[in-house]
CSV table of C-alpha atoms in Angstrom, one decimal:
chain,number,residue,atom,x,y,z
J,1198,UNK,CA,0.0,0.0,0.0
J,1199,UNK,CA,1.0,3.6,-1.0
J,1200,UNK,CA,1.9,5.8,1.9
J,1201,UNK,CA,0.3,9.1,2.6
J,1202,UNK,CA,2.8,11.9,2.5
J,1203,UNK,CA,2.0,14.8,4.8
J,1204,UNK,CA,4.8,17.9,4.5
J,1205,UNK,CA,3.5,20.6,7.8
J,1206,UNK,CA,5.3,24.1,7.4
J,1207,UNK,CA,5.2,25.5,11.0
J,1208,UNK,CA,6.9,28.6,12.3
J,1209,UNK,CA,8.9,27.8,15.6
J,1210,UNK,CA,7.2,29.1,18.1
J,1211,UNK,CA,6.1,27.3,21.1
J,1212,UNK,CA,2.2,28.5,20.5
J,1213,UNK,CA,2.1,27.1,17.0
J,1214,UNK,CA,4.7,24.4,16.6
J,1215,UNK,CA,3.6,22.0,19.9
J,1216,UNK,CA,0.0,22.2,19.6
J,1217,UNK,CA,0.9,20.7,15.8
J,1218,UNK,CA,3.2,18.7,16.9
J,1219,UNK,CA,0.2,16.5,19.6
J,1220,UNK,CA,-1.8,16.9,16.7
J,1221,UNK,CA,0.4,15.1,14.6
J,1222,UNK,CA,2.1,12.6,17.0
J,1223,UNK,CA,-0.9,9.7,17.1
J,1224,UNK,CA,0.1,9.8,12.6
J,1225,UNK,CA,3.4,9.0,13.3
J,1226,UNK,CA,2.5,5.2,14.8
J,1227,UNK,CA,0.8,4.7,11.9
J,1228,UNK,CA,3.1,3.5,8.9
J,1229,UNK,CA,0.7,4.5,6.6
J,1230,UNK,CA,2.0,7.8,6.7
J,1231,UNK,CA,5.2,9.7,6.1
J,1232,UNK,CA,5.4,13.1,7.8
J,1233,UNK,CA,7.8,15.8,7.1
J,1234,UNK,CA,8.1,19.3,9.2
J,1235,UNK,CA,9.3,22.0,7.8
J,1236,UNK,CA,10.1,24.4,10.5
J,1237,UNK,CA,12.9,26.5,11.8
J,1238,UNK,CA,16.0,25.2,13.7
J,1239,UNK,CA,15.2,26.7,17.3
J,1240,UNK,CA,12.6,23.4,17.8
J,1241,UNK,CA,14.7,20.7,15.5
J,1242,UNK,CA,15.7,18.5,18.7
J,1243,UNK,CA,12.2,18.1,20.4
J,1244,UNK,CA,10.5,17.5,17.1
J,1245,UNK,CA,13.2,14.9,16.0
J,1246,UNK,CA,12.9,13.4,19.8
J,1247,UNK,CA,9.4,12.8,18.6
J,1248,UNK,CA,9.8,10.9,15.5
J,1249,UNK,CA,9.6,13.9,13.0
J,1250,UNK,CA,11.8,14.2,9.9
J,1251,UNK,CA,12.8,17.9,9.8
J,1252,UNK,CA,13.8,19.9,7.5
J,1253,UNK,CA,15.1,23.7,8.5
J,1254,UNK,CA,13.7,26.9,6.8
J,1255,UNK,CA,14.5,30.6,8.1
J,1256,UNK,CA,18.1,29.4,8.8
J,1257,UNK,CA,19.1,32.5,8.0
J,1258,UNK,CA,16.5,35.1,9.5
J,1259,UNK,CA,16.5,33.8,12.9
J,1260,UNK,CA,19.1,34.3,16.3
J,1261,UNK,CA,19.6,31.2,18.1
């Protein structure tokens, strides 16, 4: 069976990204689907902790 790809663009902020992120999390279980975040790199480590696949925008626009 085909897997359902979900790409989630979130900005990293703790308001947006964690409610997503529980929203997301009972997907990831569930091999049916393949879920990539795209977020910025302040959040990377909880997200990957998770199970997430992420992949980094704003690099370059935001202070660490």
């Amino acid at each position: 069976m085909r897997k359902i790809k979900i790409d989630v663009v979130v900005v990293p902020l703790s308001g947006h990204l964690f409610q997503t992120l529980n929203l997301l999390a009972p997907l990831l279980k569930d091999p049916l689907y393949e879920i990539r975040l795209f977020t910025g790199p302040q959040r990377k480590a909880v997200a990957e902790e998770m199970g997430f696949q992420v992949i980094h925008i704003l690099t370059n626009s935001v202070d660490e």
